[in-house]
Each structure stands twice: as structure tokens, then as C-alpha cells.
Coordinates of C-alpha atoms in Angstrom, one line a residue:
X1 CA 148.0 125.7 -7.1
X2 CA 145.7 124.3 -4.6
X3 CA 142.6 122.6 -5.9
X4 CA 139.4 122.5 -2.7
X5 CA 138.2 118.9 -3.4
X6 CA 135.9 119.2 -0.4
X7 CA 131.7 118.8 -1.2
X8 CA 129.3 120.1 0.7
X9 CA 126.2 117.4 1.2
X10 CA 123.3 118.1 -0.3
X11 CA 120.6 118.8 2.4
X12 CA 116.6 118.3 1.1
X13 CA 115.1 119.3 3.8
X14 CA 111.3 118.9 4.2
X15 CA 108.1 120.9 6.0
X16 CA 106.7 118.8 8.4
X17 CA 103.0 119.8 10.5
X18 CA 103.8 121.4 14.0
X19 CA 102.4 119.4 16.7
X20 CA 100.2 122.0 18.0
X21 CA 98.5 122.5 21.4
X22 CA 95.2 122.8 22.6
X23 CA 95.0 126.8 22.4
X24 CA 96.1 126.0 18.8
X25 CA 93.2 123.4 18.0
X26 CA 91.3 124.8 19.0
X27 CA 91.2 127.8 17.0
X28 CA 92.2 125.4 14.0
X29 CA 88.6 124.1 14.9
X30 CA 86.7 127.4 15.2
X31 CA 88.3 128.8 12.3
X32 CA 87.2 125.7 10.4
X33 CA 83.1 126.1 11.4
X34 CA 83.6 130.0 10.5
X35 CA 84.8 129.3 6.9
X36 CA 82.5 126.5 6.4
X37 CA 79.4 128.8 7.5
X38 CA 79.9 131.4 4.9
X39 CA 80.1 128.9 2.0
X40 CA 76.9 128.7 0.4
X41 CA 75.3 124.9 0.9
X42 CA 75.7 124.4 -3.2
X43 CA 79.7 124.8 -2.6
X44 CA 80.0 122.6 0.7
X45 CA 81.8 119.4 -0.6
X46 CA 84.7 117.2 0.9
X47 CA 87.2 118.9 -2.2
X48 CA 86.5 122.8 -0.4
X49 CA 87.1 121.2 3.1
X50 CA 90.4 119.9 2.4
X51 CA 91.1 123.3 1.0
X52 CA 89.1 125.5 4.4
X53 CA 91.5 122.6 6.6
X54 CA 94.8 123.5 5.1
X55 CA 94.3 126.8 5.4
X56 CA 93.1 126.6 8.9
X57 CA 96.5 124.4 9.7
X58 CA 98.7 126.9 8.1
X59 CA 97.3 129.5 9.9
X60 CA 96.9 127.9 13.3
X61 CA 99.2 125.1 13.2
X62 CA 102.0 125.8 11.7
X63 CA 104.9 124.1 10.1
X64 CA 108.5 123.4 11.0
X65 CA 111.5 122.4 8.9
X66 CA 113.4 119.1 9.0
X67 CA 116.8 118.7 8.0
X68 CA 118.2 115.2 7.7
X69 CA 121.9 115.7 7.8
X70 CA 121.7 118.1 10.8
X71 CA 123.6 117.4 13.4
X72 CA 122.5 116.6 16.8
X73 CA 123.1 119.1 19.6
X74 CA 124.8 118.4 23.0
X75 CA 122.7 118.8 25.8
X76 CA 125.1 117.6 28.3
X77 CA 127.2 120.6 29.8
X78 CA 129.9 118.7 31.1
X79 CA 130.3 117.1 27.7
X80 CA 130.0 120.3 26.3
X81 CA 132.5 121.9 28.9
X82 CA 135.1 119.1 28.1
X83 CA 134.8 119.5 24.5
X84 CA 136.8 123.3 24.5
X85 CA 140.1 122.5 26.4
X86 CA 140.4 119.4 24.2
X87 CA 139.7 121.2 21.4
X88 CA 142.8 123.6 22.3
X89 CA 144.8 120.8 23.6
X90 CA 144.7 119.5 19.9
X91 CA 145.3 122.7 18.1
X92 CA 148.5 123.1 20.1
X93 CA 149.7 119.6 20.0
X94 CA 149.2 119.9 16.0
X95 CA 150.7 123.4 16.0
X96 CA 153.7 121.5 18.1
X97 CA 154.1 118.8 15.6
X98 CA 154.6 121.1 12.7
X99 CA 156.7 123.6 14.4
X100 CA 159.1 120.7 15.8
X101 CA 158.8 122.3 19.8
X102 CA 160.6 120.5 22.2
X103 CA 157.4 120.1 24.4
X104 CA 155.6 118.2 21.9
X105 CA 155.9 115.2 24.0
X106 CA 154.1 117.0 27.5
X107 CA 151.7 118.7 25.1
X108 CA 150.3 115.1 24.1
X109 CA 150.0 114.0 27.4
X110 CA 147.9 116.9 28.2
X111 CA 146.0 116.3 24.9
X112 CA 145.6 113.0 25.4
X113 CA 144.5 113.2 28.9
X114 CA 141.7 115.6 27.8
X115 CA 141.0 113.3 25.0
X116 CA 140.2 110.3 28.1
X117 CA 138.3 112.2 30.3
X118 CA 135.7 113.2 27.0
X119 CA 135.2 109.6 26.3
X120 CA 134.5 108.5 30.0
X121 CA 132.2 111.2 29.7
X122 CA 130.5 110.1 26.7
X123 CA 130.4 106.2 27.7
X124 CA 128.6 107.6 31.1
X125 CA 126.0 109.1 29.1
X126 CA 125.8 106.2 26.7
X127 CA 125.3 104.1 29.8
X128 CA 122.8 106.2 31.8
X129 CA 120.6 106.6 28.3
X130 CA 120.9 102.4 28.2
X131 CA 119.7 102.2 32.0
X132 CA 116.9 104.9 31.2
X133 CA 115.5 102.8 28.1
X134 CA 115.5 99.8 30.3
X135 CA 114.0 100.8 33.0
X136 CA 110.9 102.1 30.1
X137 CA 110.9 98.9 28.4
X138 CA 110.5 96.9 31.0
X139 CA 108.0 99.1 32.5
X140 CA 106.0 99.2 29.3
X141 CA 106.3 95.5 28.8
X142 CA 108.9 94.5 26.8
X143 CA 108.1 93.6 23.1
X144 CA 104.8 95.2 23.5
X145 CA 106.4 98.8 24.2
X146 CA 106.4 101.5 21.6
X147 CA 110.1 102.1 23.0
X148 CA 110.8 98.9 21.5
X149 CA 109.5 99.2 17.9
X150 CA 111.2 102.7 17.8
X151 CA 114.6 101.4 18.5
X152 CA 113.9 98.9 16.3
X153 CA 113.4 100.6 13.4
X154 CA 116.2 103.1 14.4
X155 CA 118.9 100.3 14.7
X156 CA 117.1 99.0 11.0
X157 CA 117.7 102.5 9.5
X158 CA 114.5 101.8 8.7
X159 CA 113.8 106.1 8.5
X160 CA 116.8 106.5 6.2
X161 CA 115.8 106.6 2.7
X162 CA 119.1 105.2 0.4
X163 CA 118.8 107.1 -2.9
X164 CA 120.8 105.1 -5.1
X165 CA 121.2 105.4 -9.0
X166 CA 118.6 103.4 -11.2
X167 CA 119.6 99.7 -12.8
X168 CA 117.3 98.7 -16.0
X169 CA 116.5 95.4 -16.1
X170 CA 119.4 94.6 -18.5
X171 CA 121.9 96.0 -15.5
X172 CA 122.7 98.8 -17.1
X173 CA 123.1 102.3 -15.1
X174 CA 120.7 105.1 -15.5
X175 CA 122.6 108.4 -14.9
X176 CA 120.4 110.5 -16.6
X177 CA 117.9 112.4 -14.6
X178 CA 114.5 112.7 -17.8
X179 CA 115.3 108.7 -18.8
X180 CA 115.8 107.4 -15.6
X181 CA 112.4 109.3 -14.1
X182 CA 111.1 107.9 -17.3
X183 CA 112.4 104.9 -16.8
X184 CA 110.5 104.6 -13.5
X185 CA 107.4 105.9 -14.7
X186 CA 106.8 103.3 -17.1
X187 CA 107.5 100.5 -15.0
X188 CA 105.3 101.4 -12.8
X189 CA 102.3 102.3 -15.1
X190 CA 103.5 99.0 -17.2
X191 CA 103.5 97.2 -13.5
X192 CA 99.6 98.6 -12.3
X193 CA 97.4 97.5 -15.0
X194 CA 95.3 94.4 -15.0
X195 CA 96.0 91.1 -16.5
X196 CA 95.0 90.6 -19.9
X197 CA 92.9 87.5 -20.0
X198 CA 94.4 84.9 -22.2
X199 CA 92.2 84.5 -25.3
X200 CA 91.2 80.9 -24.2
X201 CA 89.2 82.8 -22.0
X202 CA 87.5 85.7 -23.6
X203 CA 84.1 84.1 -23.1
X204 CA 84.6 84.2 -19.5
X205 CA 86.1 87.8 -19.5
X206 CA 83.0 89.3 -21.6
X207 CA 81.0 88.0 -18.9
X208 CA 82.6 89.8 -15.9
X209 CA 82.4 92.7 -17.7
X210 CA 78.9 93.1 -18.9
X211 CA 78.0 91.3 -15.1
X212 CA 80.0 94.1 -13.9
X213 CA 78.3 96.9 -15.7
X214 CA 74.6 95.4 -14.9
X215 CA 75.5 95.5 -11.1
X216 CA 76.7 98.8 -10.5
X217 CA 73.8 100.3 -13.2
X218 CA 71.9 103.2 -10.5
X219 CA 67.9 101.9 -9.3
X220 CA 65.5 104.9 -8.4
X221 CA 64.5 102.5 -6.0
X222 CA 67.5 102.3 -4.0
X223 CA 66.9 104.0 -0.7
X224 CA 69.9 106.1 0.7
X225 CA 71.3 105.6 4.3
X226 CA 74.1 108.5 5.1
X227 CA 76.5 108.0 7.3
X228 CA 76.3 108.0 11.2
X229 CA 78.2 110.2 13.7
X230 CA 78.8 106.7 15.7
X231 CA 80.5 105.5 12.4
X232 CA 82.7 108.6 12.0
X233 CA 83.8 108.5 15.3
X234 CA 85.1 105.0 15.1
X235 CA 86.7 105.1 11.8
X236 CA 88.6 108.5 14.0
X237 CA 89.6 106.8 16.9
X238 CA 91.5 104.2 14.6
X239 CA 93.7 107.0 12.9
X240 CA 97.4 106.8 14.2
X241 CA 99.2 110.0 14.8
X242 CA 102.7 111.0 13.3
X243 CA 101.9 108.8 9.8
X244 CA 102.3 110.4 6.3
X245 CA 100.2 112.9 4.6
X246 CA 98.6 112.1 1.1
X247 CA 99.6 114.8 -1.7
X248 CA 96.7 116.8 0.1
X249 CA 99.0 117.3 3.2
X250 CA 96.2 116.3 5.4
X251 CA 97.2 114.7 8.6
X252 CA 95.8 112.8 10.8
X253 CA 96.1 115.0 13.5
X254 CA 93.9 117.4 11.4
X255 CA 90.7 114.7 12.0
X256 CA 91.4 113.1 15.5
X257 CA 92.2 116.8 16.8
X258 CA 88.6 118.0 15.2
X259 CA 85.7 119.0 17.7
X260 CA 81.9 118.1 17.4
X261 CA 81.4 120.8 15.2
X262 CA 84.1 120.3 13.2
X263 CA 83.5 116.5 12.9
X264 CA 79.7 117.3 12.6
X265 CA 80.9 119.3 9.1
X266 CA 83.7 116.8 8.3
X267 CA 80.1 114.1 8.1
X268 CA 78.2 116.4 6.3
X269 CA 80.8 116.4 3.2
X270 CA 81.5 113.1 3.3
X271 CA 77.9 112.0 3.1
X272 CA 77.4 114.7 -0.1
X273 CA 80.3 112.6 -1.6
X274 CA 78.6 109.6 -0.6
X275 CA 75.3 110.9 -2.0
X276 CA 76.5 112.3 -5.3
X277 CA 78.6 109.1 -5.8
X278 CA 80.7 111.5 -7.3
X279 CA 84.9 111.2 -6.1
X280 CA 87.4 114.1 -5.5
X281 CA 90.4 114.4 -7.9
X282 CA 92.3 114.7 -4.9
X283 CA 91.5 111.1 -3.7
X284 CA 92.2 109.6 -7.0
X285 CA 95.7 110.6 -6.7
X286 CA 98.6 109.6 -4.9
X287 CA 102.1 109.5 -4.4
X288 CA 104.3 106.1 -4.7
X289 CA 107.2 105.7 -2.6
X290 CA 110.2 102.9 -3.7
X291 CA 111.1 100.4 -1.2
X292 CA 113.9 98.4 -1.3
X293 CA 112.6 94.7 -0.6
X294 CA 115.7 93.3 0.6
X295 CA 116.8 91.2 -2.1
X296 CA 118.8 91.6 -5.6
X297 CA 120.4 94.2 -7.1
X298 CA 119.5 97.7 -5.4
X299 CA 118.2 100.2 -8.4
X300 CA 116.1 97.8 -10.4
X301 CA 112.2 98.2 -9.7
X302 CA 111.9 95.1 -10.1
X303 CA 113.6 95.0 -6.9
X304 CA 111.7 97.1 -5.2
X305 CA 107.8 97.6 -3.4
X306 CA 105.7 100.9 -4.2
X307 CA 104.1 102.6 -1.6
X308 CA 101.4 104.7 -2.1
X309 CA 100.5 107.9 -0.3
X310 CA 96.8 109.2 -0.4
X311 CA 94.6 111.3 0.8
X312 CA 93.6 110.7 4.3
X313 CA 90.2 112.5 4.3
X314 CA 90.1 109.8 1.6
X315 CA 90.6 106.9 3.5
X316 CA 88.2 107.7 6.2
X317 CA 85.5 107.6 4.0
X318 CA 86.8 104.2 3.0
X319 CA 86.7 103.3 6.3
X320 CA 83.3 103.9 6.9
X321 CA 82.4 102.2 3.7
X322 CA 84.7 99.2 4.6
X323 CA 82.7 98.7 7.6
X324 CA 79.2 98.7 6.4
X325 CA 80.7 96.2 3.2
X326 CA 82.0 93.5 6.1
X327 CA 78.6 94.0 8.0
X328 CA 76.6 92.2 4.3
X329 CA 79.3 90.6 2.6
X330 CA 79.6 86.6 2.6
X331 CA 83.3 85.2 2.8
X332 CA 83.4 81.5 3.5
X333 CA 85.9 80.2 7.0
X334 CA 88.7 79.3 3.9
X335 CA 89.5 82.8 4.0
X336 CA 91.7 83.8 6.7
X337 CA 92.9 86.9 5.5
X338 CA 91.3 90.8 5.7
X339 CA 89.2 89.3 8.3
X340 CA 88.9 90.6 12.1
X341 CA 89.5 88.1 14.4
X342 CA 91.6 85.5 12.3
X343 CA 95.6 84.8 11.7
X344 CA 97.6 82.3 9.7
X345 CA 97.7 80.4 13.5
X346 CA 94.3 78.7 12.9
X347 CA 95.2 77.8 9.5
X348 CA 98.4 76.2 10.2
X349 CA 96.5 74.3 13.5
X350 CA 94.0 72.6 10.7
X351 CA 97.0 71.9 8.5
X352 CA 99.0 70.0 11.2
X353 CA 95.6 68.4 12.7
X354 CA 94.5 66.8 8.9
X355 CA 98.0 65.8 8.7
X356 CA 98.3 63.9 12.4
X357 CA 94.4 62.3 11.4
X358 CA 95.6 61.2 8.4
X359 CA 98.7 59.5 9.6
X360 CA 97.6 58.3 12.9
X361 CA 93.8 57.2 12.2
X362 CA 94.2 56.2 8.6
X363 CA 97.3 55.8 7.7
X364 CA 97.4 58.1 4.8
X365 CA 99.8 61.1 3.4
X366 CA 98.2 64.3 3.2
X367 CA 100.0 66.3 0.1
X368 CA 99.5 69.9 0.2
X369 CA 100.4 72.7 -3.0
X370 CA 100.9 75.7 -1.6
X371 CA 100.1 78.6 -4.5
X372 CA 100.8 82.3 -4.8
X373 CA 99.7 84.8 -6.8
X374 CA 102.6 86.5 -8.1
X375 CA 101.7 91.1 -7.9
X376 CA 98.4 90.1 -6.8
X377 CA 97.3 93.6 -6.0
X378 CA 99.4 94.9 -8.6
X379 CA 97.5 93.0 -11.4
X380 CA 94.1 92.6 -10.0
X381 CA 91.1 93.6 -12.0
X382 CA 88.8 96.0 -11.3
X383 CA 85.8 94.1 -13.3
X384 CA 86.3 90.8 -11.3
X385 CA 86.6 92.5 -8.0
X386 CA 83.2 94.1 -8.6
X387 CA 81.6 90.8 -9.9
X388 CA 82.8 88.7 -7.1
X389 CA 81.7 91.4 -4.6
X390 CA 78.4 91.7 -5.9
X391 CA 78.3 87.8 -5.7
X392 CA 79.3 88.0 -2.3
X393 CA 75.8 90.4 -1.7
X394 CA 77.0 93.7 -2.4
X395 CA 75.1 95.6 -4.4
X396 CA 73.7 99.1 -5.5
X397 CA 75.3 102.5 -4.0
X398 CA 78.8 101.2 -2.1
X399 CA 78.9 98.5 -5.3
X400 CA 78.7 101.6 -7.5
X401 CA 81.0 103.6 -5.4
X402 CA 83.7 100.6 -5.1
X403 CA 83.6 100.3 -8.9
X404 CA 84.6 104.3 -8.9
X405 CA 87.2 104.8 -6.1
X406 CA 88.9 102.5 -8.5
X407 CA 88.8 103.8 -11.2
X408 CA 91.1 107.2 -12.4
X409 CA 93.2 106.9 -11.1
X410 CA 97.1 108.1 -11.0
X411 CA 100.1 108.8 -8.7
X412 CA 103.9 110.4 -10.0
X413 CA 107.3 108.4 -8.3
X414 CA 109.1 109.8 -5.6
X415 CA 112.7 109.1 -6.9
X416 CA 116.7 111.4 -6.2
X417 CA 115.9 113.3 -9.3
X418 CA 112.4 114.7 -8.3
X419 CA 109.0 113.0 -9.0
X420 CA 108.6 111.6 -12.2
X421 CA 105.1 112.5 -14.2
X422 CA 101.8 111.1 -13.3
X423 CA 101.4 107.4 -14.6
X424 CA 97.8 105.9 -14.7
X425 CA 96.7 103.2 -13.1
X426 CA 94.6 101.4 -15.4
X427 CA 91.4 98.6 -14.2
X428 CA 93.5 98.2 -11.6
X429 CA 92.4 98.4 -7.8
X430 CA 93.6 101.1 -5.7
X431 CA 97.0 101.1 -4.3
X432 CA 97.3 101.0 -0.3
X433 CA 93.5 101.3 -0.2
X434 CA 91.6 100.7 3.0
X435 CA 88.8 98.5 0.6
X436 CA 91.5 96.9 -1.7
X437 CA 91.9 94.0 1.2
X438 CA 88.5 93.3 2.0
X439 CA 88.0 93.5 -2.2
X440 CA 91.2 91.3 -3.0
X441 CA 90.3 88.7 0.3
X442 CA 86.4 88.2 -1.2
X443 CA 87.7 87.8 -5.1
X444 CA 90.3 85.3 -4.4
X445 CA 87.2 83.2 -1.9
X446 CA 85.6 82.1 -5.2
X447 CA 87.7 79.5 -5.5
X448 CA 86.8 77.7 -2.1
X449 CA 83.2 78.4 -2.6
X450 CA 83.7 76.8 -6.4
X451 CA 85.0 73.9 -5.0
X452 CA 82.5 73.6 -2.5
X453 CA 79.7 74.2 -5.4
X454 CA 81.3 70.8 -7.5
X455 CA 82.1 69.2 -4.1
X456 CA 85.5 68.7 -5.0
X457 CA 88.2 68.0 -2.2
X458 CA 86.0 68.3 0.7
X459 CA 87.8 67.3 4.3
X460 CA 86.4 65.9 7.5
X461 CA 88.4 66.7 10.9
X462 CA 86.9 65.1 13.6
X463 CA 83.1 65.1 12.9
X464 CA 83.3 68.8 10.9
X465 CA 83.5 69.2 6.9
X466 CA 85.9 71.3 5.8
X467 CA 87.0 72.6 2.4
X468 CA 90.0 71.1 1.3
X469 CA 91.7 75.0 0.0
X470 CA 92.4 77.3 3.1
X471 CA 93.5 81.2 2.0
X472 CA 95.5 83.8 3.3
X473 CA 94.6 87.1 0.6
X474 CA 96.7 85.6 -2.4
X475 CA 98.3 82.5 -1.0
X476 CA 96.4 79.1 -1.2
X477 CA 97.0 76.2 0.2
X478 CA 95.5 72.7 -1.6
X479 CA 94.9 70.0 1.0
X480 CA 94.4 66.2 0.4
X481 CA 95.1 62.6 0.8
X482 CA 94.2 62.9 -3.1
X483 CA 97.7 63.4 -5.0
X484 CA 95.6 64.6 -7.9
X485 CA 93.8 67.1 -6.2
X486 CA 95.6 70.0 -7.2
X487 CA 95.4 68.8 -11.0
X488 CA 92.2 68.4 -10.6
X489 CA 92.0 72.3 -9.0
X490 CA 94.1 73.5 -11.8
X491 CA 91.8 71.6 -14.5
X492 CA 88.6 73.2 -13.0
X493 CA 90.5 76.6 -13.3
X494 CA 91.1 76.3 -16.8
X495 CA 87.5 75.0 -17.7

């Protein structure tokens, strides 16, 4: 009895958007300003827009299937041409083998011969790709080539996602499909909720709270500003092609492809959301990819980085709002990060010039304590991100609407067995969020601006003051010629 052992690999093959041409556009684009003409003006929101864009790239667009384990075709015809009499060359020289023919021996010559002359063909085209990427690189300069970052990440298999079975945190396997998408599911919901304040500070955390709810309470007197055409059209010329769709499968294609008319209806139903200060379900939910982050066991989440897919219409009306928030809010030089124009570079020049004043000029150590915050974005809270915002000059209609973009919000796990169920994400900020750095960068500022207030660890380079904490989002870094300083930083935190 003969037993076929052999599997055939399991192929999940996905529907990608077509790339479309400018015939094809542009009927995604008229088909768009027909639908959106017959909708009466009560029913024109950014929720029936998504739905009149999907439509109009099913219809005009298209889609195409990928399949990940298929195999790449030959292009090359010699290749191709010296492929067939090697593969009959090898047939007979088997068939000779088995049958015991006294021309086994020429038969493997020829076999082998055939076998030479199909690798010197494959090395030449190996080589003459090589020379071809070269040449590009070096034309596109170097480093600063896309070329460069694609092989990159091909030679990283960094587009090769390695399902692999799940590890609890004891180390035991999870074979089971329902517990180990359970499993997941409440790690993750466990893993995006805010801190709980410790009890020591309950005081503190009523505060934020009620401060919280007083700030983003609606005035009649507020006086509303839509958005501009000029700020659409820059938050659209910063989309990237070829990135993931949210669960709303809306590229960004389907915005930077859209015409006047089309982008003069995409403003009109992001400005009714804006208006209403009412969000779409559909931008409240997301999808949460697993990342393996390099180190420890592979399977345990603890292991591993979530990253969230969302809506892209979404984001752009994030965008906008992120611009006009940077425009009024007040974040001190200590804060390097979420801010344009600035890199850890002109941190780490400060550092090393307090450290050469000290030791030359004065003759002192300078002791630093480097801090992080450990799943800062994770574990932030929504309350304290709204209170230091308004703080920081925010206030009324995009305090009200940053309070609400985070806030319902849920996303299910990609994982081998399917998506698990939706978790929720509880007073937490929103993952992968276009606001969550600028929000994170201006709630993590308090603490140089609370130093400053009690003129604690203040630091003169040359003839400037500077504050003696510099910040990068959620790492900190204590400078002094005080050794206390620090303790005295922690002390004032606990007050």
C-alpha cells in the first residue's frame, strides 16, 4: 500500500486595487460627482462617500488577485529554451539508471552538459539584473534611491508575514484556533486601556477629569471656520501611493487620483463631519496587525508591536486638524519630538556641549538619567491628553473633536486562524493616529514646563538658559551637575 504524504501549501490569496489609468480615473471621478448629485443634501456625509467611492472603484478600477506562493514566470527565452532539453536529458538519464542501460554513462554527460549551460545562463541573467540595479542606484543617488529601500526590505523579508503558532506568557503552545484568537484578543484589549492612577493620586486624577469635561463643554459663541481647499490639497499631496487600506478599503490612490470636483465634494463631507462634531463608525475602527519586534520568543504578544490599519478618508481629516492644532498650540524647545524641523541631532549637540562646558570651564561632572516610558501610547490617557492640550491653548471645536476621535473605539487581530473579535480600546488614544503624536509630544512637555514653573534644574550654555530635561515623545533625558536632580524630578512627580 502506498500512502501520498505529499501537502499541498495553503495559498491565502488576497484582492488588491488595480492601478488604474487615466481613462479609468477619470470615470471613477465623474461617476463619483453623478452619485453624489442625486443624494439629497440631508444624506451627503463622509459615511455615504466612502460608500459612492467604493462603488465607483469597483466599477471603474477594478481589482486583481495576489497569490503569495506563486511562482515567478520566466521571461527569458533562452532560459526558457534551455529548460526543455534538460528536462528530457534528466528523464532519460533517470529512466537509464533504473533500467541499468549500458549508455547511462554518455546519457549523463549529455545531461550534465545541459545541466551547465542552464546555469551559465541563469548567472548571466543574475549578473546583467545586478549591472541594471547599479547603474539605477547610482543614478538615483545611492541611499537616497527608492531602489535602495526596496531591496532592502526584499533582502529583510520584510513583506513576508511568518504566521507562527501562539506562546502564552507561561510558554505554553496555543494550538487551538477560538482560545488562541481569544487569547490574542484579550491581550490586546488588556494591553490598550489607560493606566489606572495609583490611589495616592486620586485627587490629582478627579481633577483631569472634571478639567477635562469643562474644556471640551460646546459655547454658542464659538464661531465655526470649515476647512480650506488650500488645506485639503496639502494634507493630498502628502498621501503616499501603494500603502494599506483601512477596513474601509479606501486607498490612497482613491484621494490623490480625485479631480476638483471630486475633491470639492470630498471637502464638503469632511467639513459636515467637522461641523456636526459627530465621527463615522467607520473611523473608529481598525484593524491591528502583529509584528514581530525582533527579540524573545516568536508567538508571545508580548513579543510583538500592533499595527493598526484605519480608515484613510479618516486620516485626512486628521491631517487637516493636525495642522491647524500645531499652528496654536505651545510646546516648549525641550520637546524634540512630533515637531517639523527637529531630530534627536540637536538634542544630543546640547548634551555633549553641557558636558564639554562643564568639564573644561568648570570642572564639573554632568550626570544625566535617561527615562522611558514603558507602552507609552499604549497606556496613555485620553483625560490627560485633553487637559494638557487645552493647557497648551487648544480649546473649543478641534478640543471637542480630539476628545471624540478618541474615544469608541475598536479594532479585531489579524492572526493564521482568521481575525479574532473586536476588542475595545478603552480612554485610550488612537492607535497609529495622525494626532496621537502631536497629542502624546504636548502631554509628556508638562514636565519641562513644570520644572521651568518651580525653576528647578535650569542650565546655562554659553549666555542661553536652558531647561535642564530635553524630550524625545516618551524618552527624557535629566541633565545636571546636581547628582540629586533626578531625585529631586522624581519627588516633584510624586507631590
Amino acid at each position: 500500500m502506498t500512502i501520498n504524504t505529499k501537502t499541498k501549501n495553503e495559498t491565502k490569496k488576497s484582492k488588491r486595487w488595480k492601478k488604474g489609468d487615466e481613462k479609468q480615473w477619470k470615470q471613477y471621478n465623474e461617476e463619483i460627482t453623478k452619485e453624489w448629485a442625486l443624494l439629497k443634501p440631508r444624506n451627503r456625509n463622509t459615511s455615504k462617500l466612502q460608500e459612492i467611492i467604493t462603488k465607483s472603484m469597483s466599477t471603474n478600477i477594478g481589482t486583481r488577485t495576489i497569490y503569495p506562493n506563486k511562482k515567478i514566470k520566466i521571461l527569458n527565452t533562452d532560459i526558457v529554451k534551455a529548460k526543455k532539453p534538460r528536462k528530457v536529458l534528466k528523464t532519460e538519464f533517470n529512466s537509464a539508471c533504473k533500467a541499468n542501460h549500458p549508455d547511462t554513462i554518455e546519457i549523463k554527460e549529455k545531461y550534465l552538459k545541459a545541466q551547465k549551460q542552464l546555469r551559465e545562463l541563469i548567472e548571466h541573467e543574475h549578473q546583467d539584473k545586478i549591472r541594471k540595479i547599479t547603474s539605477q542606484l547610482i543614478k538615483e543617488g545611492g541611499a537616497n534611491s527608492n531602489m535602495f529601500w526596496k531591496l532592502r526590505k526584499k533582502l529583510l523579508n520584510h513583506n513576508t508575514q511568518v504566521e507562527y503558532d501562539i506562546i502564552d506568557e507561561g510558554g505554553t503552545p496555543l494550538t487551538d484556533s477560538t482560545k488562541a484568537k481569544k487569547y490574542i484578543a484579550d491581550y490586546f484589549e488588556d494591553l490598550y486601556q489607560a493606566r489606572e492612577g495609583e490611589e495616592s493620586h486620586a485627587g490629582w486624577t478627579e481633577f483631569i477629569s472634571e478639567s477635562a469635561q469643562k474644556a471640551t463643554k460646546f459655547s454658542t459663541e464659538e464661531n465655526f471656520n470649515p476647512f480650506s481647499t488650500k488645506e485639503l490639497n496639502k494634507c493630498i499631496m502628502k498621501l503616499k501611493r501603494n500603502k494599506s487600506t483601512g477596513p474601509d478599503m479606501i486607498p490612497n490612490e482613491a484621494i490623490k487620483e480625485a479631480d476638483q470636483e471630486t475633491r470639492t465634494i470630498i471637502l464638503e463631507a469632511l467639513n459636515r463631519t467637522y461641523a456636526s462634531e459627530t465621527i463615522p463608525a467607520e473611523w473608529q475602527h481598525g484593524e491591528i496587525i502583529r509584528i514581530y519586534k525582533g527579540k524573545g520568543i516568536k508567538g508571545k504578544c508580548s513579543n510583538e508591536r500592533g499595527i493598526t490599519l484605519s480608515s484613510n478618508m479618516g486620516k485626512i481629516f486628521e491631517r487637516m486638524l493636525d495642522q491647524r492644532i500645531k499652528n496654536s498650540i505651545n510646546i516648549t524647545e525641550a520637546q524634540a519630538g512630533g515637531q517639523r524641523g527637529k531630530a534627536t541631532s540637536d538634542h544630543l549637540l546640547i548634551i555633549n556641549s553641557l558636558i564639554q562646558q562643564n568639564k573644561l570651564k568648570h570642572n564639573k561632572t554632568t550626570y544625566i538619567a535617561l527615562l522611558d516610558v514603558t507602552k507609552a501610547y499604549d497606556k496613555a490617557w485620553n483625560d490627560a491628553i485633553i487637559y494638557t492640550a487645552n493647557s497648551s491653548g487648544i480649546e473649543g471645536k478641534n478640543l471637542r473633536i480630539m476628545k471624540k476621535l478618541n474615544e469608541n473605539l475598536n479594532a479585531k487581530i489579524k492572526t493564521k486562524h482568521g481575525y479574532t473579535r473586536n476588542i475595545k480600546i478603552r480612554d485610550s488614544i488612537r492607535q497609529g493616529g495622525v494626532l496621537s503624536v502631536i497629542e502624546y509630544a504636548n502631554m509628556m512637555d508638562e514636565i519641562p514646563k513644570e520644572l521651568s514653573l518651580r525653576s528647578i534644574g535650569s542650565q546655562k550654555l554659553g549666555t542661553e538658559s536652558l531647561n535642564g530635561c530635553l524630550l524625545w515623545m516618551d524618552d527624557v533625558a535629566l541633565i545636571n551637575e546636581d547628582a540629586m536632580y533626578s531625585k529631586k524630578c522624581w519627588i516633584l512627580q510624586t507631590k
